[in-house]
XYZ file of C-alpha atoms in Angstrom:
390
model
C 142.112 141.972 141.033
C 141.217 138.300 141.379
C 137.593 137.481 140.624
C 137.821 133.850 139.552
C 140.271 130.997 140.108
C 140.574 127.236 139.712
C 140.591 124.545 142.377
C 139.360 121.184 141.113
C 141.189 119.058 143.702
C 139.762 117.271 146.710
C 140.992 118.385 150.168
C 142.822 115.074 150.569
C 144.727 115.733 147.333
C 145.563 119.287 148.412
C 146.825 118.028 151.757
C 149.144 115.571 150.031
C 150.643 118.276 147.813
C 151.109 120.719 150.691
C 152.851 118.123 152.824
C 155.220 117.411 149.935
C 156.059 121.145 149.979
C 156.923 120.954 153.708
C 153.637 122.519 154.769
C 152.179 120.379 157.589
C 148.432 119.741 157.740
C 146.946 118.535 161.034
C 143.291 118.770 160.066
C 141.424 118.454 156.761
C 137.704 118.855 155.952
C 135.680 116.190 154.202
C 135.957 116.055 150.429
C 132.319 117.094 149.986
C 132.705 120.184 152.216
C 134.549 122.123 149.518
C 133.534 123.049 145.985
C 135.843 121.496 143.381
C 135.685 123.597 140.248
C 137.787 124.704 137.289
C 135.737 127.906 137.427
C 135.704 128.908 141.092
C 133.479 131.949 141.683
C 132.693 134.227 144.658
C 130.251 132.628 147.074
C 131.741 129.146 146.630
C 133.286 127.324 149.580
C 137.023 127.029 149.017
C 140.041 125.682 150.886
C 141.858 127.941 153.338
C 145.166 127.039 155.020
C 145.660 128.647 158.439
C 147.407 128.195 161.773
C 146.115 127.888 165.334
C 148.447 128.752 168.198
C 148.208 127.635 171.840
C 144.805 128.582 173.190
C 143.361 129.251 169.734
C 141.058 126.814 167.933
C 141.745 124.046 170.441
C 145.500 124.011 169.792
C 147.701 123.176 172.767
C 151.455 123.292 173.176
C 152.434 124.042 169.594
C 151.114 125.571 166.387
C 148.596 123.458 164.484
C 147.961 123.918 160.771
C 144.620 123.120 159.250
C 142.812 123.141 155.933
C 139.361 124.607 156.439
C 136.324 125.123 154.228
C 135.315 128.793 153.997
C 133.104 130.910 151.768
C 134.718 133.365 149.367
C 133.609 136.932 150.160
C 134.514 138.140 153.648
C 131.704 139.005 156.070
C 132.978 140.879 159.179
C 132.200 139.425 162.596
C 130.032 142.402 163.608
C 127.487 141.799 160.813
C 123.986 141.132 162.189
C 122.270 139.636 159.142
C 123.455 137.600 156.201
C 124.272 140.141 153.451
C 123.152 139.705 149.861
C 125.435 138.506 147.072
C 126.129 142.040 145.879
C 127.571 142.979 149.262
C 129.700 139.853 149.553
C 131.271 140.318 146.139
C 132.657 143.680 147.264
C 134.909 141.927 149.786
C 136.347 139.106 147.659
C 139.567 141.166 147.401
C 141.523 143.345 149.810
C 144.071 145.873 148.530
C 147.489 145.656 150.171
C 147.731 149.430 150.548
C 144.502 149.450 152.584
C 146.337 147.515 155.314
C 149.112 150.037 155.887
C 147.196 152.254 158.279
C 145.729 150.918 161.485
C 142.111 151.604 160.620
C 139.306 150.303 158.453
C 137.342 147.055 158.345
C 140.462 144.897 157.978
C 142.109 145.981 161.255
C 141.125 142.974 163.364
C 141.631 140.398 160.601
C 145.110 141.528 159.575
C 146.382 141.145 163.145
C 145.033 137.722 164.088
C 143.241 136.158 161.112
C 145.726 135.779 158.275
C 145.492 132.790 155.960
C 146.500 131.198 152.663
C 143.962 130.491 149.910
C 144.877 127.389 147.915
C 144.389 127.499 144.135
C 145.678 125.896 140.949
C 145.763 129.292 139.262
C 143.613 132.364 138.666
C 141.749 133.977 135.764
C 141.907 137.538 134.528
C 140.198 139.149 131.529
C 142.104 141.218 128.975
C 140.102 144.147 127.646
C 140.566 144.427 123.890
C 138.174 146.971 122.445
C 134.672 145.785 123.240
C 135.927 142.267 123.846
C 137.159 140.603 127.034
C 139.560 137.698 126.567
C 140.026 135.374 129.576
C 143.589 134.407 130.558
C 144.710 131.772 133.042
C 147.831 132.239 135.195
C 149.546 129.432 137.087
C 152.924 128.473 138.474
C 155.290 127.235 135.803
C 156.420 124.323 138.000
C 152.825 123.062 138.260
C 152.641 123.368 142.052
C 149.663 124.729 143.929
C 149.406 128.495 144.167
C 149.364 129.921 147.711
C 147.539 133.262 147.818
C 147.744 135.541 150.861
C 144.396 136.313 152.455
C 142.381 137.204 155.550
C 139.502 135.322 157.154
C 136.762 135.956 159.699
C 133.876 134.172 161.429
C 130.405 135.585 162.014
C 127.220 134.355 163.665
C 124.034 136.028 162.474
C 121.149 136.853 164.803
C 118.861 134.229 163.287
C 121.485 131.459 163.164
C 123.128 129.086 165.605
C 126.154 128.353 163.415
C 129.185 130.410 162.539
C 129.945 131.315 158.952
C 133.644 131.354 157.997
C 134.570 133.625 155.088
C 137.757 134.902 153.430
C 139.213 137.512 151.094
C 142.240 137.470 148.752
C 144.830 140.241 149.107
C 145.933 141.954 145.888
C 148.983 144.057 145.048
C 150.530 145.790 142.047
C 150.954 143.592 139.011
C 154.440 142.403 138.014
C 155.996 143.095 134.621
C 154.851 139.774 133.189
C 151.165 140.364 133.928
C 151.075 144.126 133.595
C 149.600 143.828 130.075
C 146.632 141.973 131.548
C 145.739 144.040 134.622
C 147.341 146.527 136.986
C 146.563 144.298 140.012
C 147.362 140.689 140.881
C 146.903 138.457 143.949
C 149.749 138.213 146.449
C 151.518 134.883 145.823
C 153.767 133.327 148.471
C 156.153 130.477 147.660
C 155.087 127.061 148.938
C 156.858 125.967 152.110
C 158.726 129.268 152.356
C 159.650 131.278 155.408
C 157.294 133.962 154.126
C 154.320 131.623 154.615
C 155.405 130.688 158.140
C 155.797 134.375 159.006
C 152.434 135.258 157.474
C 150.604 132.509 159.374
C 152.476 132.859 162.680
C 149.736 133.032 165.369
C 152.201 134.656 167.777
C 152.217 137.802 165.614
C 149.144 139.611 166.897
C 150.146 143.116 165.782
C 150.482 144.434 162.260
C 154.139 145.153 161.490
C 156.299 146.272 158.597
C 157.559 142.699 158.287
C 154.059 141.491 157.519
C 153.359 144.403 155.199
C 156.582 143.730 153.273
C 155.345 140.254 152.324
C 152.576 141.813 150.234
C 154.431 142.460 146.994
C 154.331 141.420 143.321
C 155.431 137.864 142.615
C 158.719 137.492 140.748
C 158.768 133.722 140.346
C 158.108 131.913 137.083
C 154.497 131.994 135.959
C 152.600 130.878 132.874
C 149.862 133.082 131.458
C 147.828 132.256 128.351
C 144.373 132.839 126.825
C 141.689 130.211 127.457
C 138.129 129.459 126.389
C 135.558 132.242 126.689
C 133.173 129.715 128.227
C 134.879 130.313 131.566
C 133.223 133.728 131.652
C 129.871 132.231 132.603
C 129.563 131.289 136.257
C 128.397 127.693 136.492
C 130.378 126.451 133.500
C 132.952 123.918 134.606
C 135.407 122.042 132.398
C 139.069 120.960 132.578
C 139.455 122.506 129.126
C 139.408 125.914 130.851
C 143.000 125.266 131.951
C 144.146 124.391 128.421
C 145.628 127.175 126.235
C 143.251 128.163 123.456
C 146.030 127.673 120.869
C 147.264 124.390 122.326
C 147.324 121.174 120.315
C 145.345 119.622 123.162
C 142.484 122.071 122.651
C 139.777 120.696 120.350
C 138.491 124.205 119.634
C 141.825 125.275 118.166
C 141.271 126.162 114.496
C 144.757 124.903 113.617
C 143.830 121.492 114.999
C 140.688 121.509 112.855
C 142.624 122.020 109.621
C 145.257 119.559 110.818
C 142.589 116.904 111.243
C 141.215 117.697 107.786
C 144.680 117.150 106.324
C 145.002 113.818 108.124
C 141.678 112.679 106.691
C 142.776 113.642 103.179
C 146.033 111.705 103.595
C 144.162 108.660 104.858
C 141.864 108.735 101.830
C 144.881 108.933 99.536
C 146.436 105.906 101.246
C 143.150 104.049 100.856
C 143.124 104.669 97.115
C 146.730 103.535 96.784
C 146.739 100.241 98.650
C 143.034 99.585 99.206
C 143.373 99.673 102.987
C 142.276 102.265 105.492
C 144.665 103.496 108.157
C 142.839 103.959 111.441
C 144.288 106.449 113.892
C 143.194 107.044 117.489
C 142.568 110.597 118.623
C 143.880 110.969 122.175
C 141.199 113.543 122.991
C 138.346 111.461 121.657
C 135.883 110.417 124.408
C 135.602 106.642 124.318
C 132.742 105.413 126.459
C 132.362 101.710 127.126
C 129.234 99.912 125.965
C 127.676 96.469 125.994
C 127.093 96.407 122.262
C 127.220 93.089 120.435
C 130.435 92.601 118.506
C 130.072 93.586 114.870
C 127.549 96.404 115.296
C 128.594 99.892 114.307
C 125.807 102.014 115.718
C 123.721 102.483 118.816
C 120.435 101.341 117.328
C 118.501 98.792 119.399
C 119.434 95.271 118.400
C 116.619 93.146 116.873
C 115.286 90.397 119.112
C 116.276 87.021 117.634
C 113.278 84.882 116.585
C 113.093 81.647 118.517
C 111.850 78.321 117.183
C 108.804 78.517 119.368
C 107.831 81.906 117.998
C 108.138 80.645 114.424
C 105.790 77.795 115.141
C 103.290 80.064 116.815
C 103.095 82.201 113.650
C 101.894 79.263 111.516
C 98.175 79.496 110.511
C 96.116 77.694 113.080
C 93.673 74.924 112.069
C 95.801 73.712 109.106
C 97.781 70.541 109.512
C 100.657 70.009 107.115
C 100.886 66.333 106.146
C 103.765 64.488 104.579
C 103.120 63.975 100.845
C 104.141 60.786 99.127
C 105.221 62.830 96.136
C 108.044 64.302 98.244
C 109.530 60.826 98.636
C 109.758 60.467 94.882
C 113.017 62.214 94.035
C 112.224 62.119 90.344
C 109.052 64.145 90.567
C 109.827 66.234 93.648
C 112.699 67.995 91.944
C 110.786 68.661 88.749
C 107.485 69.828 90.122
C 107.177 73.090 91.985
C 105.654 72.900 95.431
C 101.890 72.946 95.321
C 100.095 75.745 97.024
C 98.144 74.712 100.023
C 94.466 74.556 99.155
C 92.133 76.581 101.205
C 89.445 74.627 103.033
C 85.982 74.692 101.493
C 83.821 77.549 102.534
C 81.768 76.799 105.555
C 78.760 78.227 103.719
C 78.738 75.207 101.370
C 79.072 72.596 104.085
C 76.633 73.920 106.631
C 73.829 76.313 105.998
C 73.733 79.216 108.318
C 70.654 79.196 110.556
C 67.839 81.425 109.347
C 64.933 82.735 111.313
C 61.483 81.586 110.195
C 59.268 84.604 109.638
C 56.126 84.693 111.648
C 54.133 85.694 108.535
C 54.916 85.409 104.865
C 55.479 88.804 103.302
C 55.935 89.918 99.753
C 59.149 91.144 98.272
C 59.991 94.844 98.710
C 62.171 96.765 96.265
C 65.466 98.041 97.658
C 65.370 101.090 95.337
C 61.775 102.151 95.941
C 60.440 104.299 98.735
C 56.943 102.868 98.357
C 55.130 101.403 101.258
C 55.153 97.726 101.995
C 52.764 95.392 100.176
C 49.441 95.041 101.838
C 48.403 91.689 103.198
C 44.902 90.232 103.015
C 42.974 90.372 106.202
C 39.964 88.543 107.543
C 36.404 89.857 107.467
C 36.667 91.077 110.974
C 39.289 93.640 109.959
C 37.628 95.145 106.857
C 37.163 98.878 106.443
C 33.890 100.370 107.629
C 33.171 101.784 104.128
C 33.116 98.287 102.742
C 30.476 97.376 105.328
C 28.146 100.178 104.285
C 28.502 99.371 100.578
C 26.855 95.976 100.976
């Protein structure tokens, strides 16, 4: 079984490595046409290496080899509508024993549509009780891993473009990986005769020679546990390729206690000679910044006060004059500076304008709710009772 692998290289980088392994590449997709991921999942567009013979794919005269972007999860050419994700995930792998007989959905692909899936390595999960521990397997020599596969192209009824998809062929696990799973992907050696035979476009019938290539890999591999974070599709980090117990892994508990011991030793050295020994951690992210030299944090730097701004903060309307006492060195040093006197209140210099009342009224108490004092009125405004009393 192979349900997740790693390919974080651009197509141009893959082409360079394949050509160094005597695997010619005549055509390469754009770098943005393929998903580069340390956690490559079904449904992603990966890199497939295949051959076109004369009359196939525009090739003329001789066999042409190409790197092509395809989607992981084979969709047969007779499919009418784009299947859902659940259907595609059922065809991410193809068992080698299902290809022996000349029947089934793989019949057409195994005869004319064989390919190589390029990877840096693959993941498998070890079941340990209720826990699943991810392991990463790669070639010990660090070369790319060439996995045997099949491809197909389909055009849906509601589409004008063809969709290219692929599947990875699996076989029995070898002795090294048998503890992990009973199945493993078919691995072919880079630049080998086995790859040329597998990709040969002139072989249009399924033969025992082709079937015999699908066997457990007996070359040197590395297999080790990695971070559980790789279990979540969408997570992507180069740390997924680092052994969980490696000194290069920051999550390693041994590294944690090792760093604690280093800190204790540094403190002891500081107490002994009064100096601090500064060491650089290779794994420490060191981002560049435009900070002013001498600062030790990321706080915003204060804006320096200019001469103009200092002057503008002086109280307006007060002119500071040169005092003759300041010229006298004998008294200037002995007497403290005099505080600046406040200007006289404007109320003493100029009386504030007051409105002249139209009529003179008596004083009314501020604490009494009584009515206002009555004013004398002329005879024409006397009460009528006063008139009758006369």
